[in-house]
């Protein structure tokens, strides 16, 4: 069994993000949604998604603080755009247990938004421990640890162009450079 398996190629990601962009655009025709990216994992996804959309929109970001292991999150950086009365779309890299999304929805709900939906590139549905709506999803994935296209290993590899599953985390724990030849094949 290889240590790293490509789950979605650059081309597959690009095709699926284009489809999501079209679908969301048709649902938000004649509206100007505020797309709020959840930093840092959303960066490649939101950059590609908003350019695949054909309605005017606002891009903003927020950032979370995670409290070790508990699943609890706090707000490190709030969105800058006033959200009252706006159609807000949260842009997430991945929804796993769902705890982050539940907290985010609670916080954003305080802003009296007109509507609130979520687009997640990846949905680890089998690992969900709280029930939370994900209106748009790119891919449903299993419970492997994923890296690339925004997802990191200890802050690295967010710029890998494809999305990869780590089949044996011990390999990365022993040597975080082990994924570099897969992430950056041109440099080998
Ligand atoms: P949740 O609160 O839904 O359990 O966690 C969501 C967050 O966990 C994501 O935004 C992401 O930061 C992190 N996460 C969950 N699964 C993965 C994964 O497979 N790879 C990486 N790099 N991060 C993950």
Coordinates of N, CA, C and O and ligand atoms in Angstrom, one line a residue:
X1 N 0.9 -1.2 0.0 CA 0.0 0.0 0.0 C 0.9 1.3 0.0 O 1.8 1.4 0.9
X2 N 0.7 2.2 -1.0 CA 1.5 3.4 -1.0 C 1.2 4.3 0.2 O 0.1 4.1 0.8
X3 N 2.1 5.1 0.6 CA 1.9 6.0 1.8 C 0.9 7.1 1.5 O 0.2 7.6 2.4
X4 N 0.8 7.5 0.2 CA 0.0 8.7 -0.2 C -0.8 8.3 -1.4 O -0.2 7.7 -2.4
X5 N -2.1 8.5 -1.4 CA -3.0 8.1 -2.6 C -3.7 9.4 -3.0 O -4.3 10.1 -2.2
X6 N -3.6 9.7 -4.3 CA -4.3 10.9 -4.9 C -5.8 10.6 -4.9 O -6.3 9.6 -5.5
X7 N -6.6 11.4 -4.2 CA -8.0 11.3 -4.1 C -8.7 12.1 -5.2 O -9.8 11.7 -5.7
X8 N -8.2 13.2 -5.5 CA -8.7 14.0 -6.6 C -7.6 14.8 -7.3 O -6.8 15.5 -6.6
X9 N -7.5 14.6 -8.6 CA -6.4 15.3 -9.3 C -6.7 16.8 -9.5 O -7.9 17.2 -9.2
X10 N -5.8 17.6 -9.9 CA -6.0 19.0 -10.2 C -7.1 19.2 -11.1 O -8.0 20.0 -10.9
X11 N -7.2 18.3 -12.2 CA -8.2 18.5 -13.2 C -9.6 18.1 -12.6 O -10.6 18.8 -12.9
X12 N -9.7 17.1 -11.8 CA -11.0 16.7 -11.2 C -11.4 17.8 -10.2 O -12.6 18.1 -10.2
X13 N -10.5 18.3 -9.5 CA -10.9 19.4 -8.6 C -11.5 20.6 -9.3 O -12.5 21.2 -9.0
X14 N -10.8 20.9 -10.4 CA -11.2 22.1 -11.2 C -12.5 21.9 -11.8 O -13.4 22.8 -11.8
X15 N -12.8 20.7 -12.3 CA -14.1 20.3 -12.9 C -15.2 20.5 -11.9 O -16.3 21.1 -12.1
X16 N -15.0 19.9 -10.7 CA -16.0 19.9 -9.7 C -16.3 21.3 -9.1 O -17.4 21.7 -8.9
X17 N -15.2 22.1 -9.0 CA -15.4 23.4 -8.5 C -16.2 24.3 -9.5 O -17.0 25.1 -9.1
X18 N -15.9 24.0 -10.8 CA -16.6 24.8 -11.8 C -18.1 24.4 -11.7 O -19.0 25.3 -11.9
X19 N -18.4 23.1 -11.5 CA -19.9 22.7 -11.4 C -20.5 23.4 -10.2 O -21.6 23.9 -10.2
X20 N -19.8 23.4 -9.0 CA -20.3 24.1 -7.8 C -20.6 25.5 -8.1 O -21.6 26.1 -7.7
X21 N -19.6 26.2 -8.8 CA -19.8 27.6 -9.1 C -21.0 27.9 -9.9 O -21.8 28.8 -9.7
X22 N -21.3 27.0 -10.9 CA -22.5 27.2 -11.7 C -23.8 26.9 -10.9 O -24.7 27.7 -11.0
X23 N -23.7 25.9 -10.1 CA -24.9 25.6 -9.3 C -25.3 26.7 -8.3 O -26.4 27.1 -8.2
X24 N -24.3 27.2 -7.6 CA -24.5 28.3 -6.7 C -24.9 29.5 -7.4 O -25.9 30.2 -6.9
X25 N -24.3 29.8 -8.5 CA -24.7 31.0 -9.3 C -26.2 31.0 -9.7 O -26.9 32.0 -9.6
X26 N -26.6 29.8 -10.1 CA -28.0 29.7 -10.5 C -28.9 29.9 -9.3 O -30.0 30.5 -9.5
X27 N -28.5 29.4 -8.2 CA -29.4 29.6 -7.0 C -29.4 31.0 -6.5 O -30.3 31.4 -5.7
X28 N -28.3 31.8 -6.7 CA -28.2 33.1 -6.2 C -28.3 34.2 -7.3 O -27.9 35.3 -7.1
X29 N -29.0 33.8 -8.4 CA -29.2 34.8 -9.5 C -30.0 36.0 -8.9 O -30.9 35.8 -8.1
X30 N -29.5 37.2 -9.3 CA -30.1 38.4 -8.8 C -29.9 38.7 -7.3 O -30.6 39.5 -6.7
X31 N -29.0 38.0 -6.7 CA -28.6 38.3 -5.4 C -27.1 38.6 -5.3 O -26.4 38.2 -6.3
X32 N -26.6 39.2 -4.3 CA -25.2 39.4 -4.2 C -24.7 38.8 -2.9 O -24.6 39.4 -1.9
X33 N -24.4 37.5 -3.0 CA -24.0 36.8 -1.7 C -22.7 37.3 -1.2 O -21.8 37.8 -1.9
X34 N -22.5 37.1 0.1 CA -21.2 37.4 0.8 C -20.6 36.0 1.0 O -21.1 35.2 1.8
X35 N -19.5 35.7 0.3 CA -18.8 34.5 0.4 C -17.8 34.6 1.5 O -16.8 35.4 1.4
X36 N -18.0 33.9 2.6 CA -17.0 34.1 3.7 C -16.1 32.8 3.8 O -16.6 31.7 4.2
X37 N -14.9 33.0 3.5 CA -13.9 31.9 3.6 C -13.4 31.7 5.0 O -13.1 32.6 5.7
X38 N -13.4 30.4 5.4 CA -12.8 30.1 6.7 C -11.3 29.8 6.5 O -11.0 28.8 6.0
X39 N -10.5 30.7 7.0 CA -9.1 30.6 6.8 C -8.5 29.4 7.7 O -9.1 29.1 8.7
X40 N -7.4 28.8 7.3 CA -6.6 29.1 6.1 C -6.9 28.1 5.0 O -6.5 28.3 3.9
X41 N -7.6 27.0 5.3 CA -7.7 25.9 4.4 C -8.5 26.2 3.2 O -8.5 25.6 2.1
X42 N -9.4 27.3 3.2 CA -10.3 27.6 2.1 C -9.6 28.3 1.0 O -10.2 28.5 -0.1
X43 N -8.3 28.7 1.1 CA -7.8 29.7 0.2 C -7.8 29.3 -1.3 O -8.3 30.0 -2.2
X44 N -7.2 28.1 -1.6 CA -7.3 27.7 -3.1 C -8.7 27.5 -3.5 O -9.1 27.9 -4.7
X45 N -9.5 26.9 -2.7 CA -10.9 26.6 -3.1 C -11.7 27.9 -3.3 O -12.4 28.0 -4.4
X46 N -11.6 28.8 -2.4 CA -12.5 30.0 -2.6 C -12.0 30.8 -3.8 O -12.8 31.4 -4.6
X47 N -10.7 30.8 -4.0 CA -10.1 31.6 -5.2 C -10.7 31.0 -6.5 O -11.1 31.7 -7.4
X48 N -10.7 29.7 -6.6 CA -11.2 29.0 -7.8 C -12.8 29.1 -7.9 O -13.3 29.3 -8.9
X49 N -13.4 29.0 -6.7 CA -14.9 28.9 -6.7 C -15.5 30.3 -7.1 O -16.4 30.4 -8.0
X50 N -15.0 31.4 -6.6 CA -15.6 32.7 -6.9 C -15.3 33.0 -8.4 O -16.2 33.7 -9.0
X51 N -14.2 32.5 -8.9 CA -14.0 32.8 -10.3 C -14.8 31.9 -11.2 O -14.9 32.2 -12.4
X52 N -15.4 30.8 -10.7 CA -16.3 30.0 -11.4 C -17.7 30.5 -11.3 O -18.6 29.9 -11.9
X53 N -17.9 31.5 -10.6 CA -19.3 32.0 -10.3 C -19.6 33.2 -11.3 O -18.7 34.0 -11.6
X54 N -20.9 33.3 -11.7 CA -21.3 34.3 -12.7 C -22.3 35.3 -12.1 O -23.1 35.8 -12.8
X55 N -22.3 35.5 -10.8 CA -23.1 36.6 -10.2 C -22.1 37.5 -9.4 O -21.0 37.0 -9.0
X56 N -22.5 38.7 -9.2 CA -21.7 39.6 -8.4 C -21.7 39.1 -7.0 O -22.7 38.5 -6.5
X57 N -20.6 39.2 -6.3 CA -20.5 38.7 -4.9 C -19.5 39.5 -4.1 O -18.7 40.2 -4.7
X58 N -19.5 39.3 -2.8 CA -18.5 39.9 -1.9 C -17.7 38.8 -1.3 O -18.2 37.7 -1.0
X59 N -16.4 39.0 -1.3 CA -15.5 38.0 -0.7 C -15.0 38.5 0.7 O -14.5 39.6 0.8
X60 N -15.1 37.7 1.7 CA -14.6 38.1 3.0 C -14.0 36.8 3.7 O -14.3 35.7 3.2
X61 N -13.4 37.0 4.8 CA -12.7 35.9 5.5 C -13.0 36.0 7.0 O -13.1 37.1 7.5
X62 N -12.9 34.8 7.6 CA -12.8 34.8 9.1 C -11.8 33.7 9.5 O -11.5 32.9 8.7
X63 N -11.4 33.9 10.7 CA -10.3 32.9 11.1 C -10.7 32.4 12.5 O -11.2 33.2 13.3
X64 N -10.4 31.2 12.8 CA -10.8 30.6 14.1 C -9.6 30.2 14.9 O -8.5 29.9 14.4
X65 N -9.8 30.2 16.2 CA -8.8 29.6 17.1 C -9.3 28.3 17.6 O -10.5 28.2 17.9
X66 N -8.5 27.3 17.6 CA -8.9 26.0 18.0 C -8.3 25.7 19.4 O -7.2 26.0 19.6
X67 N -9.2 25.1 20.3 CA -8.7 24.8 21.6 C -8.4 23.3 21.6 O -9.2 22.5 21.2
X68 N -7.1 23.0 21.9 CA -6.5 21.6 21.7 C -7.5 20.5 22.0 O -7.9 20.3 23.1
X69 N -7.7 19.7 20.9 CA -8.4 18.4 21.1 C -9.8 18.5 21.5 O -10.5 17.5 21.3
X70 N -10.3 19.6 22.0 CA -11.7 19.6 22.5 C -12.7 19.8 21.4 O -13.9 19.6 21.7
X71 N -12.3 20.2 20.2 CA -13.3 20.5 19.2 C -13.9 21.9 19.3 O -14.6 22.4 18.5
X72 N -13.6 22.6 20.5 CA -14.1 23.9 20.7 C -13.4 24.9 19.8 O -12.2 24.8 19.6
X73 N -14.1 25.9 19.3 CA -13.4 27.0 18.5 C -13.9 28.3 19.0 O -14.9 28.5 19.5
X74 N -13.0 29.3 18.8 CA -13.3 30.7 19.0 C -13.0 31.5 17.8 O -12.4 31.0 16.9
X75 N -13.4 32.8 17.8 CA -13.2 33.6 16.6 C -11.9 34.4 16.8 O -11.8 35.1 17.7
X76 N -11.0 34.2 15.9 CA -9.7 35.0 15.9 C -9.8 36.2 15.1 O -9.3 37.3 15.4
X77 N -10.5 36.1 14.0 CA -10.7 37.3 13.1 C -12.1 37.2 12.5 O -12.5 36.2 11.9
X78 N -12.9 38.2 12.8 CA -14.3 38.2 12.3 C -14.4 38.8 10.9 O -13.4 39.5 10.5
X79 N -15.4 38.5 10.2 CA -15.7 39.1 8.9 C -15.7 40.6 9.0 O -16.3 41.1 10.0
X80 N -15.2 41.3 8.0 CA -15.2 42.8 8.1 C -16.5 43.4 7.5 O -16.8 44.6 7.8
X81 N -17.2 42.7 6.6 CA -18.3 43.3 5.9 C -19.5 43.2 6.8 O -19.7 42.1 7.5
X82 N -20.4 44.2 6.9 CA -21.6 44.1 7.7 C -22.5 43.0 7.1 O -22.7 43.0 5.9
X83 N -23.0 42.1 8.0 CA -23.7 40.9 7.4 C -25.2 41.0 7.6 O -25.9 40.1 7.0
X84 N -25.7 42.0 8.3 CA -27.1 42.0 8.6 C -27.9 42.2 7.2 O -27.5 43.0 6.4
X85 N -28.9 41.3 7.0 CA -29.7 41.4 5.8 C -29.0 40.8 4.6 O -29.6 40.8 3.5
X86 N -27.8 40.2 4.8 CA -27.1 39.7 3.6 C -27.3 38.2 3.4 O -27.6 37.5 4.4
X87 N -27.2 37.7 2.2 CA -27.2 36.3 1.9 C -25.7 35.8 2.1 O -24.9 36.1 1.2
X88 N -25.5 35.0 3.1 CA -24.1 34.6 3.5 C -23.9 33.2 3.1 O -24.7 32.3 3.3
X89 N -22.8 33.0 2.4 CA -22.3 31.6 2.1 C -21.0 31.3 2.7 O -20.0 32.0 2.4
X90 N -21.0 30.4 3.7 CA -19.7 30.0 4.3 C -18.9 29.1 3.4 O -19.5 28.1 2.8
X91 N -17.7 29.3 3.2 CA -16.8 28.5 2.3 C -15.8 27.8 3.1 O -14.9 28.4 3.7
X92 N -16.0 26.5 3.2 CA -15.2 25.6 4.1 C -14.4 24.7 3.2 O -14.9 24.1 2.3
X93 N -13.1 24.3 3.7 CA -12.4 23.3 3.0 C -13.0 21.9 3.2 O -13.3 21.2 2.3
X94 N -13.3 21.6 4.5 CA -13.8 20.3 4.8 C -14.6 20.4 6.1 O -14.4 21.1 7.0
X95 N -15.7 19.6 6.1 CA -16.5 19.4 7.3 C -16.3 18.0 7.8 O -16.5 17.0 7.0
X96 N -15.8 17.9 9.0 CA -15.5 16.6 9.5 C -16.5 16.2 10.6 O -17.6 15.7 10.3
X97 N -16.2 16.5 11.9 CA -17.2 16.2 12.9 C -18.4 17.1 12.8 O -19.5 16.8 13.3
X98 N -18.2 18.3 12.2 CA -19.3 19.3 12.1 C -19.3 20.3 13.3 O -20.0 21.3 13.2
X99 N -18.4 20.1 14.3 CA -18.4 21.0 15.4 C -18.0 22.4 15.0 O -18.6 23.4 15.5
X100 N -17.1 22.6 14.1 CA -16.6 23.9 13.7 C -17.8 24.6 13.0 O -18.1 25.8 13.3
X101 N -18.5 23.9 12.2 CA -19.6 24.5 11.4 C -20.7 24.9 12.3 O -21.4 26.0 12.1
X102 N -21.0 24.1 13.3 CA -22.1 24.4 14.2 C -21.8 25.7 14.9 O -22.7 26.6 15.0
X103 N -20.6 25.8 15.4 CA -20.2 27.1 16.1 C -20.2 28.3 15.2 O -20.8 29.3 15.5
X104 N -19.7 28.1 14.0 CA -19.8 29.2 13.0 C -21.2 29.7 12.7 O -21.5 30.9 12.6
X105 N -22.1 28.7 12.5 CA -23.5 29.1 12.2 C -24.1 29.8 13.4 O -24.9 30.7 13.2
X106 N -23.7 29.4 14.6 CA -24.3 30.1 15.8 C -23.8 31.5 15.8 O -24.6 32.5 16.0
X107 N -22.5 31.7 15.6 CA -21.9 33.1 15.6 C -22.5 33.9 14.5 O -22.9 35.1 14.8
X108 N -22.6 33.4 13.3 CA -23.1 34.2 12.2 C -24.6 34.5 12.3 O -25.1 35.5 11.9
X109 N -25.3 33.6 13.0 CA -26.7 33.7 13.2 C -27.0 35.0 14.0 O -28.1 35.6 13.9
X110 N -26.0 35.4 14.9 CA -26.2 36.6 15.7 C -26.2 37.9 14.9 O -26.7 38.9 15.3
X111 N -25.8 37.8 13.6 CA -25.7 39.0 12.7 C -27.0 39.3 12.0 O -27.0 40.1 11.1
X112 N -28.0 38.5 12.3 CA -29.3 38.7 11.6 C -29.1 38.7 10.1 O -29.6 39.6 9.4
X113 N -28.5 37.7 9.6 CA -28.3 37.5 8.1 C -29.6 37.2 7.5 O -30.5 36.6 8.1
X114 N -29.8 37.5 6.2 CA -31.0 37.1 5.5 C -31.1 35.6 5.3 O -32.1 35.0 5.3
X115 N -29.9 35.0 4.9 CA -29.8 33.6 4.7 C -28.4 33.1 5.0 O -27.5 33.9 4.9
X116 N -28.3 31.8 5.3 CA -26.9 31.3 5.6 C -26.8 29.9 5.1 O -27.6 29.0 5.5
X117 N -25.9 29.7 4.1 CA -25.7 28.3 3.6 C -24.2 28.1 3.7 O -23.4 29.0 3.9
X118 N -23.8 26.8 3.4 CA -22.4 26.4 3.5 C -22.1 25.7 2.2 O -22.8 24.8 1.7
X119 N -20.9 26.0 1.7 CA -20.3 25.2 0.6 C -19.0 24.6 1.2 O -18.2 25.4 1.6
X120 N -18.9 23.3 1.2 CA -17.7 22.6 1.6 C -17.1 21.8 0.5 O -17.8 21.1 -0.2
X121 N -15.8 22.0 0.2 CA -15.2 21.3 -0.9 C -15.3 19.8 -0.5 O -15.7 19.0 -1.4
X122 N -15.1 19.4 0.7 CA -15.1 18.0 1.1 C -16.0 17.8 2.3 O -16.1 18.6 3.2
X123 N -16.7 16.7 2.3 CA -17.6 16.3 3.4 C -17.2 14.9 3.9 O -17.3 13.9 3.1
X124 N -16.7 14.9 5.1 CA -16.3 13.6 5.7 C -17.6 13.1 6.5 O -17.6 13.0 7.7
X125 N -18.6 12.9 5.7 CA -19.9 12.6 6.3 C -19.9 11.5 7.4 O -20.6 11.6 8.4
X126 N -19.2 10.4 7.1 CA -19.2 9.3 8.1 C -18.7 9.7 9.5 O -18.9 9.0 10.4
X127 N -17.9 10.8 9.6 CA -17.3 11.1 10.9 C -18.2 12.2 11.6 O -17.8 12.7 12.7
X128 N -19.3 12.5 11.1 CA -20.1 13.6 11.7 C -20.5 13.2 13.1 O -21.0 12.1 13.3
X129 N -20.4 14.1 14.0 CA -21.0 13.9 15.4 C -22.1 14.8 15.7 O -22.8 14.6 16.7
X130 N -22.2 15.9 15.0 CA -23.4 16.8 15.1 C -24.0 17.0 13.8 O -23.3 17.1 12.8
X131 N -25.3 17.1 13.8 CA -26.1 17.2 12.6 C -26.1 18.7 12.2 O -26.6 19.5 12.9
X132 N -25.5 19.0 11.0 CA -25.4 20.4 10.6 C -25.6 20.4 9.0 O -25.0 19.5 8.4
X133 N -26.4 21.3 8.5 CA -26.6 21.3 7.1 C -25.3 21.8 6.3 O -24.6 22.7 6.7
X134 N -25.1 21.0 5.2 CA -24.1 21.4 4.2 C -24.8 21.4 2.9 O -25.0 20.4 2.3
X135 N -25.1 22.6 2.4 CA -26.0 22.7 1.3 C -25.3 22.4 0.0 O -25.9 21.8 -1.0
X136 N -24.0 22.7 -0.1 CA -23.3 22.4 -1.4 C -22.0 21.7 -0.9 O -21.3 22.2 0.0
X137 N -21.7 20.6 -1.6 CA -20.5 19.9 -1.3 C -19.8 19.4 -2.6 O -20.5 19.1 -3.6
X138 N -18.5 19.5 -2.5 CA -17.7 19.1 -3.7 C -17.6 17.6 -3.8 O -18.0 17.0 -4.8
X139 N -17.1 16.9 -2.8 CA -16.8 15.5 -2.8 C -17.2 15.0 -1.4 O -16.8 15.6 -0.4
X140 N -17.8 13.8 -1.3 CA -17.9 13.1 -0.1 C -16.7 12.2 0.1 O -16.3 11.5 -0.9
X141 N -16.0 12.2 1.2 CA -14.8 11.5 1.4 C -14.9 10.6 2.6 O -15.8 10.8 3.4
X142 N -14.0 9.6 2.7 CA -14.0 8.7 3.8 C -13.2 9.3 5.0 O -13.1 10.6 5.1
X143 N -12.7 8.5 5.9 CA -12.1 9.1 7.1 C -10.6 9.2 7.1 O -10.0 9.5 8.1
X144 N -10.0 9.1 5.9 CA -8.5 9.2 5.8 C -8.1 10.7 6.1 O -8.9 11.6 5.8
X145 N -6.9 11.0 6.5 CA -6.4 12.3 6.7 C -6.0 12.8 5.3 O -5.3 12.1 4.6
X146 N -6.5 14.0 4.9 CA -6.3 14.5 3.6 C -5.3 15.7 3.6 O -5.4 16.5 4.5
X147 N -4.5 15.8 2.6 CA -3.7 17.0 2.4 C -3.7 17.5 1.0 O -3.9 16.7 0.0
X148 N -3.4 18.8 0.8 CA -3.3 19.4 -0.5 C -4.5 20.2 -0.8 O -5.5 20.1 -0.1
X149 N -4.4 21.1 -1.8 CA -5.5 22.0 -2.2 C -6.1 22.7 -1.0 O -7.3 22.7 -0.8
X150 N -5.2 23.2 -0.2 CA -5.7 24.0 1.0 C -5.5 23.3 2.3 O -5.3 23.9 3.3
X151 N -5.6 22.0 2.2 CA -5.5 21.2 3.5 C -4.0 21.0 3.8 O -3.2 20.6 3.0
X152 N -3.7 21.1 5.1 CA -2.2 21.1 5.5 C -1.8 19.9 6.3 O -2.7 19.2 6.9
X153 N -0.5 19.8 6.3 CA 0.1 18.9 7.4 C 1.0 19.9 8.1 O 2.0 20.3 7.6
X154 N 0.7 20.2 9.4 CA 1.5 21.1 10.2 C 1.9 22.4 9.4 O 3.0 22.7 9.3
X155 N 0.9 23.0 8.8 CA 1.0 24.3 8.0 C 1.6 24.1 6.6 O 1.7 25.1 5.9
X156 N 2.1 23.0 6.3 CA 2.7 22.8 5.0 C 1.7 22.1 4.0 O 0.7 21.6 4.4
X157 N 2.1 22.2 2.7 CA 1.5 21.5 1.6 C 0.1 22.0 1.2 O -0.6 21.4 0.4
X158 N -0.3 23.2 1.7 CA -1.6 23.8 1.3 C -1.6 24.1 -0.2 O -2.6 24.1 -0.8
X159 N -0.4 24.3 -0.8 CA -0.3 24.6 -2.2 C -0.1 23.4 -3.1 O 0.1 23.6 -4.3
X160 N -0.2 22.2 -2.6 CA -0.2 21.0 -3.5 C -1.4 21.1 -4.3 O -2.5 21.4 -3.9
X161 N -1.2 20.8 -5.6 CA -2.3 21.1 -6.6 C -3.4 20.0 -6.5 O -4.6 20.3 -6.8
X162 N -3.1 18.8 -6.2 CA -4.1 17.7 -6.1 C -4.5 17.5 -4.6 O -3.9 18.2 -3.7
X163 N -5.4 16.6 -4.4 CA -5.8 16.3 -3.0 C -5.4 14.8 -2.8 O -5.7 14.0 -3.6
X164 N -4.7 14.6 -1.6 CA -4.2 13.3 -1.4 C -4.6 12.8 0.0 O -4.8 13.6 0.9
X165 N -4.7 11.5 0.1 CA -5.0 10.8 1.4 C -3.7 10.3 1.9 O -2.9 9.7 1.2
X166 N -3.5 10.5 3.2 CA -2.3 9.9 3.9 C -2.7 8.6 4.4 O -3.6 8.4 5.3
X167 N -2.1 7.5 3.9 CA -2.5 6.2 4.3 C -1.9 5.7 5.6 O -2.4 4.9 6.3
X168 N -0.7 6.3 5.9 CA -0.1 6.0 7.2 C 0.5 7.3 7.8 O 1.6 7.8 7.4
X169 N -0.2 7.8 8.8 CA 0.2 9.1 9.4 C 1.6 9.0 10.0 O 2.3 10.0 10.1
X170 N 2.0 7.8 10.4 CA 3.3 7.6 11.1 C 4.4 8.1 10.2 O 5.4 8.6 10.6
X171 N 4.2 7.9 8.8 CA 5.2 8.3 7.9 C 5.5 9.8 7.9 O 6.6 10.3 8.0
X172 N 4.4 10.6 8.0 CA 4.5 12.1 8.1 C 5.0 12.5 9.4 O 5.7 13.5 9.6
X173 N 4.6 11.8 10.5 CA 5.0 12.1 11.8 C 6.5 11.9 12.0 O 7.2 12.7 12.6
X174 N 7.0 10.9 11.3 CA 8.5 10.6 11.4 C 9.2 11.6 10.5 O 10.4 12.0 10.8
X175 N 8.7 12.0 9.4 CA 9.4 12.8 8.4 C 8.4 13.7 7.6 O 7.8 13.2 6.7
X176 N 8.2 14.9 8.0 CA 7.2 15.7 7.4 C 7.5 16.0 5.9 O 6.6 16.4 5.1
X177 N 8.8 15.8 5.5 CA 9.1 16.0 4.1 C 8.8 14.8 3.2 O 8.9 14.9 2.0
X178 N 8.2 13.8 3.8 CA 8.0 12.5 3.0 C 6.9 12.8 1.8 O 7.0 12.1 0.8
X179 N 6.1 13.8 2.0 CA 5.1 14.1 1.0 C 5.6 15.0 -0.1 O 4.9 15.1 -1.2
X180 N 6.7 15.6 0.1 CA 7.1 16.7 -0.8 C 7.2 16.2 -2.3 O 6.8 16.9 -3.2
X181 N 7.8 15.0 -2.5 CA 7.8 14.5 -4.0 C 6.5 14.3 -4.6 O 6.3 14.5 -5.8
X182 N 5.4 14.1 -3.8 CA 4.1 14.0 -4.4 C 3.5 15.3 -4.6 O 2.8 15.6 -5.6
X183 N 3.7 16.2 -3.6 CA 3.2 17.6 -3.7 C 3.8 18.4 -4.8 O 3.1 19.1 -5.5
X184 N 5.1 18.2 -5.0 CA 5.8 19.0 -5.9 C 6.6 18.2 -6.9 O 7.8 18.2 -6.9
X185 N 5.9 17.4 -7.7 CA 6.6 16.4 -8.6 C 7.6 17.1 -9.6 O 8.6 16.5 -9.9
X186 N 7.3 18.3 -9.9 CA 8.2 19.0 -10.9 C 9.6 19.2 -10.3 O 10.5 19.4 -11.1
X187 N 9.7 19.3 -9.0 CA 11.0 19.6 -8.4 C 11.8 18.4 -8.2 O 12.9 18.5 -7.7
X188 N 11.3 17.2 -8.5 CA 12.0 16.0 -8.2 C 13.0 15.7 -9.3 O 12.7 15.9 -10.4
Ligands
LIG1 P1 -14.7 19.7 12.3 O1 -15.0 20.7 13.4 O2 -15.8 19.6 11.3 O3 -14.4 18.4 13.0 O4 -13.3 20.1 11.7 C1 -13.1 20.8 10.6 C2 -11.7 21.2 10.5 O5 -10.8 20.1 10.8 C3 -11.3 21.6 9.1 O6 -11.6 22.9 8.8 C4 -9.8 21.2 9.0 O7 -9.1 22.3 9.5 C5 -9.7 20.1 10.0 N1 -9.7 18.8 9.3 C6 -10.6 17.8 9.3 N2 -10.3 16.8 8.5 C7 -9.1 17.1 8.0 C8 -8.2 16.4 7.1 O8 -8.5 15.3 6.6 N3 -7.1 17.0 6.7 C9 -6.7 18.2 7.2 N4 -5.5 18.8 6.8 N5 -7.5 18.9 8.1 C10 -8.7 18.3 8.5

